[in-house]
């Protein structure tokens, strides 16, 4: 079954930048053009922060940015704030016509 | 404001049936997909499937095909997820979310429905 691999945890200090990676195979995910990212605080529903690799929904801080290189998509959060501490999930369309979420990355703000 | 409001917490016994709901407001319900996502306790997000309210076209993850049924009643802007016979392993939070395409991003999400199944 298709899988997206994320680091289990990432951390950074306030004001720093962090990057979370999301890796899949081209056979499962094609050109990786349909990657989105979600932020989930404990006990809350997920919230979309990036769609279509690098587009940001209205209302989401411009400190959040997305990119891709080959079969790896990345979410970068700059100017880290305490409120950014949350779980982050990537997701992508698959060549089998399904959607898959990554395993999630726990961001700790030191 | 675009909003999805889900039905409340459910506590059931194994073998019982269940139908939870997700009501959309603030947008044209019939022209956007509704997806369902499971989150088991302490675990990540799992895509269960998606349904198009306009024609009830439903697509399931292979992991959930035959285990659950998605449906909609577009006359009341409501999508449903149902089980015919619950198992303890169905204990989880279930989210609905508005999909931009059949396999695209989700925005916004409902608040979630917690389902607890005892054996």
Short mmCIF file of C-alpha atoms in Angstrom, two decimals:
data_model
loop_
_atom_site.label_atom_id
_atom_site.label_comp_id
_atom_site.label_asym_id
_atom_site.label_seq_id
_atom_site.Cartn_x
_atom_site.Cartn_y
_atom_site.Cartn_z
CA UNK A 1 0.00 0.00 0.00
CA UNK A 2 1.15 3.57 -0.78
CA UNK A 3 2.96 5.33 2.06
CA UNK A 4 4.17 8.84 2.83
CA UNK A 5 7.11 9.00 5.22
CA UNK A 6 7.53 11.86 7.69
CA UNK A 7 9.95 12.26 10.60
CA UNK A 8 8.23 11.35 13.87
CA UNK A 9 9.43 14.50 15.58
CA UNK A 10 11.07 17.83 14.86
CA UNK A 11 11.99 20.67 17.18
CA UNK A 12 13.19 24.23 17.13
CA UNK A 13 13.54 27.31 19.28
CA UNK A 14 11.32 30.37 19.04
CA UNK A 15 12.27 32.52 16.08
CA UNK A 16 14.05 29.71 14.25
CA UNK A 17 12.90 27.91 11.08
CA UNK A 18 12.13 24.23 10.83
CA UNK A 19 11.38 21.97 7.89
CA UNK A 20 9.29 18.82 7.88
CA UNK A 21 9.78 16.38 5.01
CA UNK A 22 7.26 14.06 3.38
CA UNK A 23 8.61 11.38 1.05
CA UNK A 24 6.83 9.02 -1.32
CA UNK A 25 7.67 7.02 -4.42
CA UNK A 26 6.92 8.19 -7.97
CA UNK A 27 5.18 4.91 -8.70
CA UNK A 28 2.69 5.62 -5.89
CA UNK A 29 2.37 9.39 -6.13
CA UNK A 30 3.33 10.39 -9.65
CA UNK A 31 4.77 13.88 -9.92
CA UNK A 32 3.81 14.76 -6.34
CA UNK A 33 1.82 17.81 -7.40
CA UNK A 34 -1.10 17.27 -5.05
CA UNK A 35 0.54 17.47 -1.64
CA UNK A 36 -1.23 19.26 1.19
CA UNK A 37 -0.26 19.87 4.81
CA UNK A 38 -2.39 19.97 7.97
CA UNK A 39 -1.75 21.27 11.46
CA UNK A 40 -3.44 19.54 14.39
CA UNK A 41 -3.31 20.85 17.94
CA UNK A 42 -4.09 18.36 20.75
CA UNK A 43 -7.80 17.66 20.99
CA UNK A 44 -8.60 19.72 17.92
CA UNK A 45 -9.56 18.99 14.33
CA UNK A 46 -6.86 19.27 11.67
CA UNK A 47 -6.47 22.58 9.85
CA UNK A 48 -5.23 23.03 6.29
CA UNK A 49 -2.04 25.11 6.11
CA UNK A 50 -0.69 24.31 2.60
CA UNK A 51 -2.33 22.84 -0.52
CA UNK A 52 -1.06 21.93 -3.99
CA UNK A 53 2.52 21.73 -2.67
CA UNK A 54 3.03 25.44 -2.00
CA UNK A 55 -0.26 27.35 -1.95
CA UNK A 56 -1.41 28.88 1.30
CA UNK A 57 -5.11 29.20 2.21
CA UNK A 58 -6.46 32.60 3.10
CA UNK A 59 -5.87 33.34 6.76
CA UNK A 60 -2.82 31.11 7.18
CA UNK A 61 0.33 32.93 8.26
CA UNK A 62 2.96 33.53 5.58
CA UNK A 63 5.43 31.94 8.01
CA UNK A 64 4.15 28.64 6.58
CA UNK A 65 5.52 27.64 3.19
CA UNK A 66 5.66 24.48 1.11
CA UNK A 67 7.92 23.12 -1.59
CA UNK A 68 8.92 19.90 -3.29
CA UNK A 69 11.99 18.34 -4.80
CA UNK A 70 11.56 15.10 -6.67
CA UNK A 71 9.51 12.79 -4.51
CA UNK A 72 9.94 14.77 -1.32
CA UNK A 73 7.61 17.57 -0.27
CA UNK A 74 8.53 19.90 2.56
CA UNK A 75 6.75 22.20 4.97
CA UNK A 76 8.81 25.06 6.37
CA UNK A 77 7.74 27.16 9.32
CA UNK A 78 9.78 30.30 9.82
CA UNK A 79 9.87 32.57 12.86
CA UNK A 80 8.79 29.66 15.06
CA UNK A 81 6.24 30.51 17.75
CA UNK A 82 4.96 28.57 20.75
CA UNK A 83 1.54 28.35 19.07
CA UNK A 84 3.09 26.36 16.21
CA UNK A 85 3.65 23.40 18.54
CA UNK A 86 1.36 20.75 17.08
CA UNK A 87 1.25 17.62 14.94
CA UNK A 88 1.71 18.12 11.21
CA UNK A 89 0.48 15.74 8.51
CA UNK A 90 1.14 15.69 4.79
CA UNK A 91 -1.26 14.07 2.35
CA UNK A 92 -1.25 13.27 -1.34
CA UNK A 93 -3.27 11.82 -4.14
CA UNK A 94 -2.05 8.38 -5.19
CA UNK A 95 -1.83 6.76 -8.61
CA UNK A 96 -4.31 4.15 -7.31
CA UNK A 97 -6.97 6.87 -7.00
CA UNK A 98 -6.94 7.16 -3.24
CA UNK A 99 -5.64 9.72 -0.77
CA UNK A 100 -2.94 8.93 1.77
CA UNK A 101 -1.77 10.78 4.87
CA UNK A 102 1.74 10.68 6.18
CA UNK A 103 2.33 9.28 9.65
CA UNK A 104 2.55 12.75 11.17
CA UNK A 105 5.35 14.80 12.72
CA UNK A 106 5.23 16.20 16.23
CA UNK A 107 6.69 19.71 16.34
CA UNK A 108 8.11 20.79 19.69
CA UNK A 109 8.99 24.43 20.27
CA UNK A 110 11.83 24.43 22.77
CA UNK B 1 -18.84 31.08 7.13
CA UNK B 2 -18.20 27.64 5.66
CA UNK B 3 -18.78 25.11 8.41
CA UNK B 4 -19.18 21.38 8.96
CA UNK B 5 -20.93 20.32 12.16
CA UNK B 6 -20.82 16.70 13.20
CA UNK B 7 -23.08 14.69 15.47
CA UNK B 8 -22.13 14.04 19.08
CA UNK B 9 -20.16 11.42 20.96
CA UNK B 10 -21.35 7.85 20.65
CA UNK B 11 -20.84 4.98 23.10
CA UNK B 12 -21.85 1.62 21.66
CA UNK B 13 -21.40 -2.09 22.19
CA UNK B 14 -19.71 -4.43 19.76
CA UNK B 15 -22.17 -5.76 17.21
CA UNK B 16 -24.40 -2.67 17.28
CA UNK B 17 -25.03 -0.45 14.28
CA UNK B 18 -24.26 3.25 14.09
CA UNK B 19 -24.77 6.20 11.77
CA UNK B 20 -22.99 9.50 12.39
CA UNK B 21 -23.66 12.73 10.54
CA UNK B 22 -21.93 15.80 9.15
CA UNK B 23 -23.98 18.88 8.20
CA UNK B 24 -22.53 21.51 5.91
CA UNK B 25 -23.47 25.19 5.89
CA UNK B 26 -22.28 28.42 4.32
CA UNK B 27 -21.62 26.96 0.86
CA UNK B 28 -23.26 25.00 -1.98
CA UNK B 29 -23.25 21.54 -0.36
CA UNK B 30 -23.97 19.67 -3.58
CA UNK B 31 -20.86 20.75 -5.49
CA UNK B 32 -18.06 19.85 -3.09
CA UNK B 33 -16.90 16.39 -2.03
CA UNK B 34 -17.19 15.28 1.61
CA UNK B 35 -14.42 13.08 2.94
CA UNK B 36 -14.20 10.96 6.08
CA UNK B 37 -11.02 10.52 8.11
CA UNK B 38 -10.37 8.20 11.05
CA UNK B 39 -8.00 8.93 13.91
CA UNK B 40 -7.55 6.12 16.38
CA UNK B 41 -6.47 7.05 19.93
CA UNK B 42 -2.96 8.48 19.87
CA UNK B 43 -2.52 7.68 16.18
CA UNK B 44 -2.40 9.50 12.85
CA UNK B 45 -4.97 10.37 10.22
CA UNK B 46 -6.40 7.71 7.90
CA UNK B 47 -8.39 8.49 4.75
CA UNK B 48 -11.55 6.39 4.72
CA UNK B 49 -13.18 7.63 1.56
CA UNK B 50 -15.05 10.45 -0.10
CA UNK B 51 -18.54 11.09 -1.48
CA UNK B 52 -19.95 13.66 -3.89
CA UNK B 53 -23.30 14.94 -2.65
CA UNK B 54 -24.45 15.90 -6.15
CA UNK B 55 -24.79 12.30 -7.32
CA UNK B 56 -23.76 10.20 -4.28
CA UNK B 57 -20.64 8.97 -6.11
CA UNK B 58 -18.73 7.27 -3.27
CA UNK B 59 -15.12 6.10 -3.33
CA UNK B 60 -13.61 4.05 -0.53
CA UNK B 61 -10.11 3.39 0.68
CA UNK B 62 -9.36 -0.32 0.17
CA UNK B 63 -8.80 -0.49 3.95
CA UNK B 64 -12.39 0.56 4.64
CA UNK B 65 -14.26 -0.87 1.65
CA UNK B 66 -17.00 -3.13 2.96
CA UNK B 67 -16.47 -1.97 6.56
CA UNK B 68 -18.41 1.30 6.40
CA UNK B 69 -20.97 2.97 4.17
CA UNK B 70 -21.01 6.64 3.20
CA UNK B 71 -24.22 8.36 2.13
CA UNK B 72 -25.69 11.84 1.77
CA UNK B 73 -29.03 13.61 1.97
CA UNK B 74 -28.42 16.74 -0.02
CA UNK B 75 -31.91 18.04 0.80
CA UNK B 76 -30.64 18.72 4.31
CA UNK B 77 -26.95 19.27 3.45
CA UNK B 78 -25.91 16.24 5.46
CA UNK B 79 -23.43 13.43 4.90
CA UNK B 80 -23.42 10.18 6.86
CA UNK B 81 -20.99 7.44 7.82
CA UNK B 82 -22.46 4.19 9.03
CA UNK B 83 -21.51 0.80 10.40
CA UNK B 84 -23.75 -2.27 10.40
CA UNK B 85 -21.83 -4.12 13.10
CA UNK B 86 -19.31 -2.22 15.20
CA UNK B 87 -16.12 -3.73 16.56
CA UNK B 88 -13.97 -2.56 19.45
CA UNK B 89 -11.31 -1.65 16.86
CA UNK B 90 -13.71 1.00 15.46
CA UNK B 91 -13.08 3.09 18.59
CA UNK B 92 -11.74 6.36 17.19
CA UNK B 93 -12.41 9.98 16.39
CA UNK B 94 -14.05 10.40 13.00
CA UNK B 95 -13.75 13.63 11.06
CA UNK B 96 -15.64 14.81 8.02
CA UNK B 97 -14.10 17.46 5.80
CA UNK B 98 -14.97 19.32 2.62
CA UNK B 99 -12.86 18.14 -0.31
CA UNK B 100 -11.81 20.41 -3.15
CA UNK B 101 -11.67 17.43 -5.47
CA UNK B 102 -12.11 13.68 -5.24
CA UNK B 103 -8.55 13.21 -3.99
CA UNK B 104 -7.56 16.73 -3.09
CA UNK B 105 -7.12 18.83 0.00
CA UNK B 106 -9.69 19.15 2.78
CA UNK B 107 -10.91 22.48 4.11
CA UNK B 108 -12.62 22.99 6.46
CA UNK B 109 -12.95 20.03 8.80
CA UNK B 110 -15.77 19.15 11.15
CA UNK B 111 -15.12 19.11 14.87
CA UNK B 112 -15.03 15.32 14.97
CA UNK B 113 -17.29 12.60 16.35
CA UNK B 114 -15.83 10.35 19.04
CA UNK B 115 -17.02 6.77 18.77
CA UNK B 116 -16.28 4.38 21.62
CA UNK B 117 -17.11 0.71 21.19
CA UNK B 118 -16.94 -1.65 24.13
CA UNK B 119 -16.58 -5.37 23.77
#
